[in-house]
């Protein structure tokens, strides 16, 4: 097999396929599909998350595009009406930053990268619908992104608000909350994020919070982990809104309101409430801060401090108190407290130090350690008892005690209901559902994005750009100079314009949109990417949406998927397409591929990562540090430059060929799991592919038909060995088919291919086997394998005369997916041995092996030979093995 060079195969076949397809695509099967009547075809929209055009494909891309391409080729073989597009998520910061560094235009950089990546994708033999290609930075695309913004605006879902925003001091831009990690750092630059007040554009995703949460239940084919993350992000919380009357001893203070709303999930603790806390931006706080310098100083100080320690601090508002709505005798103090979020609920919280740990600590810190606690919930179970006075009872199960007055004796669940009903009766409270999700801040003070299509006029205010003036094009700049501020604001020809309403001079909005906006709707545009009249055709979108299969990384589990769901539901609601069944959900099935980890070598003493020239790997697989002779630590970790553990897909393809690389990446791990990349293990796949080709040579040489069997010809098994082989292959064929369905599993798929190959190989050594049957099955194997290793399959098919003599222009890739055959009745010969002597041969079907020995005895007794040798014998022992039945009789 040293003669077979796998790396030459894709190089040989790619141009031939391409030529056959007139350069339009690289899979000749499409020609067959196109000539079929599309009416009776079932649609499949198989979408892979489109990449950011960084310039080079990484191993994660190799993995996800292999998965998506194999699925697409399978669908083509099965005659689906398939959409399998590819495009570019091309706006965004990296291009802008790269452009600043190089002193050139981001567009130039982006276009070059797109070209490079497209070429690399072809080297992988991926077959995408390039006729549908889109790039989000193309005016023909972002014209529609702007139109969608205007539609949102028209429907009250886009608005401007002065907001305390997250300011990234390195990238000099505003970030969405989602782009700030739990440590308060920018997801991109890593800088500690600062707060600033700016007018910003928001999209009203919170109006969709309820349906975004509820409709997760329609997504049966999404990983439950992703659904849980979405649910958590939306943060639906069911509770009660309670009204407290506010009064001030100081009659000179005119309160902005005399009722304070609080949101609570524990209304049953109403009689445990010992204080109320307000957020910094609550109207009452704001009012007091105007006259109270100490309060203002308190707020300023805590606004600057880190989150961790400040939660216990409070500032009591002098002379202000509230009244418990269920007991007018209870008057409660009011604090301003940093732990109360201005953006959640009503920015006011009822404090229950006896039943909540945060309230307990706050109370102790502000009122001293002797301040009494009012417990109203008792544990049911003694093991849950607490030391009263020194800790809160925080469990949400229990029984209401005497302190809780009208609730006494009730369970927590019943008390919750009762309190809410009581409050409803006196109009002092009601059931309330809150969501943690905030509206989507989409303004970016950057250049490389879709300009927000709005105009600011001194007389008319904010005016939308009329449809006929779209797109608002990004002005061309030769080079971006620096990272400061908002680049568009510095380009006067862009800023200065005419107000569409009054025609007086006006100014354009100089913000661009968050790139998540570009990617929130691209799956719609793919369906109708050339439409220059509308965002997309309603008819086509109704036909092809939702996406049947969305393949991508789990890193998009929250934001991108949530934004797409929001926009897709909005399209459905305003009638841009109809998707009643799935309530506007854009993705039916979500397949999340795991990360690719690289083999990482580390010096165990220093913890430093080793460069490739700092260690060598021994035959046993250990790694030795060259400088010291010590053994290096080996682990698999996320690939990164700093760990010297990266692998380059293009390099792997040039070394091993596209087929082996694709098969290896799929074989090494189930789709959802982390893939520990080890290039050396590719030899296993290479050995198999060479075996397939060698087997083809052997079968072609032995052919009785002159190698004239056409792909997809069914040859019936004739001999017993044919039948046994048939049934064995049949099991693998079932496995192969299942590997593509519902939850694709490509590591098992390739294991089935290997078993299939071995079975055919073994069968070639048998005497009583029909060559034309083997030949037909070998061609089936090639078709089955072709989604994964198209070049190897084409090369093997070339050995057969059918192609050479009949039609040189025919490719294996034009064949159809083989129809699954049934198993046949096959008989296996058994040597029947009695007391160590072989007496006769008996033939039985495969079910014989599954019977009990007693049943086997009976079956044999019913045969002629059996009667002769076994009748009347007293049997001591029976053994049934494949091919033999052994009897021991009692010695006569
Ligand atoms: C009284 C109470 C008693 C509470 C108790 C908890 C335990 P989720 O589940 O996240 O909705 N809360 C309400 N608004 C808040 C705000 N703006 N900032 C900070 N905390 C706020 O949490 C709801 C609970 O968080 C509410 O229930 C309220 O405290 C607090 F033993 O009310 B609770
Ligand atoms: Zn105007």
mmCIF file with all atom_site columns, C-alpha atoms and ligand atoms in Angstrom, residues 237 263-266 269 339-342 344-350 352 355-356 358-359 436, ligand 1:
data_model
loop_
_atom_site.group_PDB
_atom_site.id
_atom_site.type_symbol
_atom_site.label_atom_id
_atom_site.label_alt_id
_atom_site.label_comp_id
_atom_site.label_asym_id
_atom_site.label_entity_id
_atom_site.label_seq_id
_atom_site.pdbx_PDB_ins_code
_atom_site.Cartn_x
_atom_site.Cartn_y
_atom_site.Cartn_z
_atom_site.occupancy
_atom_site.B_iso_or_equiv
_atom_site.pdbx_formal_charge
_atom_site.auth_seq_id
_atom_site.auth_comp_id
_atom_site.auth_asym_id
_atom_site.auth_atom_id
_atom_site.pdbx_PDB_model_num
ATOM   1  C CA  . UNK A 1 237 ? -39.352 35.079 38.161 1.00 0.00 ? 237 UNK A CA  1
ATOM   2  C CA  . UNK A 1 263 ? -41.186 43.011 43.915 1.00 0.00 ? 263 UNK A CA  1
ATOM   3  C CA  . UNK A 1 264 ? -40.862 39.868 45.986 1.00 0.00 ? 264 UNK A CA  1
ATOM   4  C CA  . UNK A 1 265 ? -40.818 36.159 45.355 1.00 0.00 ? 265 UNK A CA  1
ATOM   5  C CA  . UNK A 1 266 ? -41.682 35.582 49.008 1.00 0.00 ? 266 UNK A CA  1
ATOM   6  C CA  . UNK A 1 269 ? -42.793 36.765 54.619 1.00 0.00 ? 269 UNK A CA  1
ATOM   7  C CA  . UNK A 1 339 ? -27.428 45.851 46.510 1.00 0.00 ? 339 UNK A CA  1
ATOM   8  C CA  . UNK A 1 340 ? -30.765 46.968 45.127 1.00 0.00 ? 340 UNK A CA  1
ATOM   9  C CA  . UNK A 1 341 ? -30.622 47.028 41.345 1.00 0.00 ? 341 UNK A CA  1
ATOM   10 C CA  . UNK A 1 342 ? -32.273 49.997 39.717 1.00 0.00 ? 342 UNK A CA  1
ATOM   11 C CA  . UNK A 1 344 ? -34.788 45.011 38.219 1.00 0.00 ? 344 UNK A CA  1
ATOM   12 C CA  . UNK A 1 345 ? -38.351 44.818 39.502 1.00 0.00 ? 345 UNK A CA  1
ATOM   13 C CA  . UNK A 1 346 ? -39.236 48.254 40.835 1.00 0.00 ? 346 UNK A CA  1
ATOM   14 C CA  . UNK A 1 347 ? -35.830 49.102 42.232 1.00 0.00 ? 347 UNK A CA  1
ATOM   15 C CA  . UNK A 1 348 ? -37.115 48.595 45.759 1.00 0.00 ? 348 UNK A CA  1
ATOM   16 C CA  . UNK A 1 349 ? -36.906 45.572 48.041 1.00 0.00 ? 349 UNK A CA  1
ATOM   17 C CA  . UNK A 1 350 ? -38.642 44.533 51.220 1.00 0.00 ? 350 UNK A CA  1
ATOM   18 C CA  . UNK A 1 352 ? -36.660 40.215 55.763 1.00 0.00 ? 352 UNK A CA  1
ATOM   19 C CA  . UNK A 1 355 ? -35.480 34.757 56.285 1.00 0.00 ? 355 UNK A CA  1
ATOM   20 C CA  . UNK A 1 356 ? -32.887 36.034 53.877 1.00 0.00 ? 356 UNK A CA  1
ATOM   21 C CA  . UNK A 1 358 ? -28.453 39.210 52.463 1.00 0.00 ? 358 UNK A CA  1
ATOM   22 C CA  . UNK A 1 359 ? -31.122 41.033 54.467 1.00 0.00 ? 359 UNK A CA  1
ATOM   23 C CA  . UNK A 1 436 ? -33.901 39.442 34.423 1.00 0.00 ? 436 UNK A CA  1
HETATM 24 C C1  . LIG B 2 .   ? -38.590 39.616 50.140 1.00 0.00 ? 1   LIG B C1  1
HETATM 25 C C2  . LIG B 2 .   ? -37.788 38.420 50.356 1.00 0.00 ? 1   LIG B C2  1
HETATM 26 C C3  . LIG B 2 .   ? -37.741 37.626 51.479 1.00 0.00 ? 1   LIG B C3  1
HETATM 27 C C4  . LIG B 2 .   ? -37.036 38.107 49.237 1.00 0.00 ? 1   LIG B C4  1
HETATM 28 C C5  . LIG B 2 .   ? -36.896 36.533 51.467 1.00 0.00 ? 1   LIG B C5  1
HETATM 29 C C6  . LIG B 2 .   ? -36.194 37.052 49.200 1.00 0.00 ? 1   LIG B C6  1
HETATM 30 C C7  . LIG B 2 .   ? -36.121 36.247 50.320 1.00 0.00 ? 1   LIG B C7  1
HETATM 31 P P1  . LIG B 2 .   ? -35.477 36.789 41.806 1.00 0.00 ? 1   LIG B P1  1
HETATM 32 O O1  . LIG B 2 .   ? -35.704 35.343 42.117 1.00 0.00 ? 1   LIG B O1  1
HETATM 33 O O2  . LIG B 2 .   ? -34.168 37.063 41.178 1.00 0.00 ? 1   LIG B O2  1
HETATM 34 O O3  . LIG B 2 .   ? -36.629 37.401 41.065 1.00 0.00 ? 1   LIG B O3  1
HETATM 35 N N1  . LIG B 2 .   ? -35.298 41.803 44.849 1.00 0.00 ? 1   LIG B N1  1
HETATM 36 C C8  . LIG B 2 .   ? -36.385 42.294 44.213 1.00 0.00 ? 1   LIG B C8  1
HETATM 37 N N2  . LIG B 2 .   ? -36.058 43.351 43.437 1.00 0.00 ? 1   LIG B N2  1
HETATM 38 C C9  . LIG B 2 .   ? -34.744 43.536 43.595 1.00 0.00 ? 1   LIG B C9  1
HETATM 39 C C10 . LIG B 2 .   ? -33.821 44.485 43.078 1.00 0.00 ? 1   LIG B C10 1
HETATM 40 N N3  . LIG B 2 .   ? -34.201 45.463 42.252 1.00 0.00 ? 1   LIG B N3  1
HETATM 41 N N4  . LIG B 2 .   ? -32.518 44.381 43.437 1.00 0.00 ? 1   LIG B N4  1
HETATM 42 C C11 . LIG B 2 .   ? -32.125 43.417 44.289 1.00 0.00 ? 1   LIG B C11 1
HETATM 43 N N5  . LIG B 2 .   ? -32.948 42.500 44.812 1.00 0.00 ? 1   LIG B N5  1
HETATM 44 C C12 . LIG B 2 .   ? -34.252 42.555 44.484 1.00 0.00 ? 1   LIG B C12 1
HETATM 45 O O4  . LIG B 2 .   ? -35.365 37.531 43.231 1.00 0.00 ? 1   LIG B O4  1
HETATM 46 C C13 . LIG B 2 .   ? -36.459 38.188 43.789 1.00 0.00 ? 1   LIG B C13 1
HETATM 47 C C14 . LIG B 2 .   ? -36.055 38.627 45.167 1.00 0.00 ? 1   LIG B C14 1
HETATM 48 O O5  . LIG B 2 .   ? -34.942 39.504 45.065 1.00 0.00 ? 1   LIG B O5  1
HETATM 49 C C15 . LIG B 2 .   ? -37.185 39.375 45.838 1.00 0.00 ? 1   LIG B C15 1
HETATM 50 O O6  . LIG B 2 .   ? -37.776 38.618 46.883 1.00 0.00 ? 1   LIG B O6  1
HETATM 51 C C16 . LIG B 2 .   ? -36.466 40.509 46.562 1.00 0.00 ? 1   LIG B C16 1
HETATM 52 O O7  . LIG B 2 .   ? -36.213 39.998 47.849 1.00 0.00 ? 1   LIG B O7  1
HETATM 53 C C17 . LIG B 2 .   ? -35.186 40.683 45.789 1.00 0.00 ? 1   LIG B C17 1
HETATM 54 F F1  . LIG B 2 .   ? -36.806 35.784 52.555 1.00 0.00 ? 1   LIG B F1  1
HETATM 55 O O8  . LIG B 2 .   ? -38.415 39.914 48.732 1.00 0.00 ? 1   LIG B O8  1
HETATM 56 B B1  . LIG B 2 .   ? -37.316 39.130 48.168 1.00 0.00 ? 1   LIG B B1  1
#
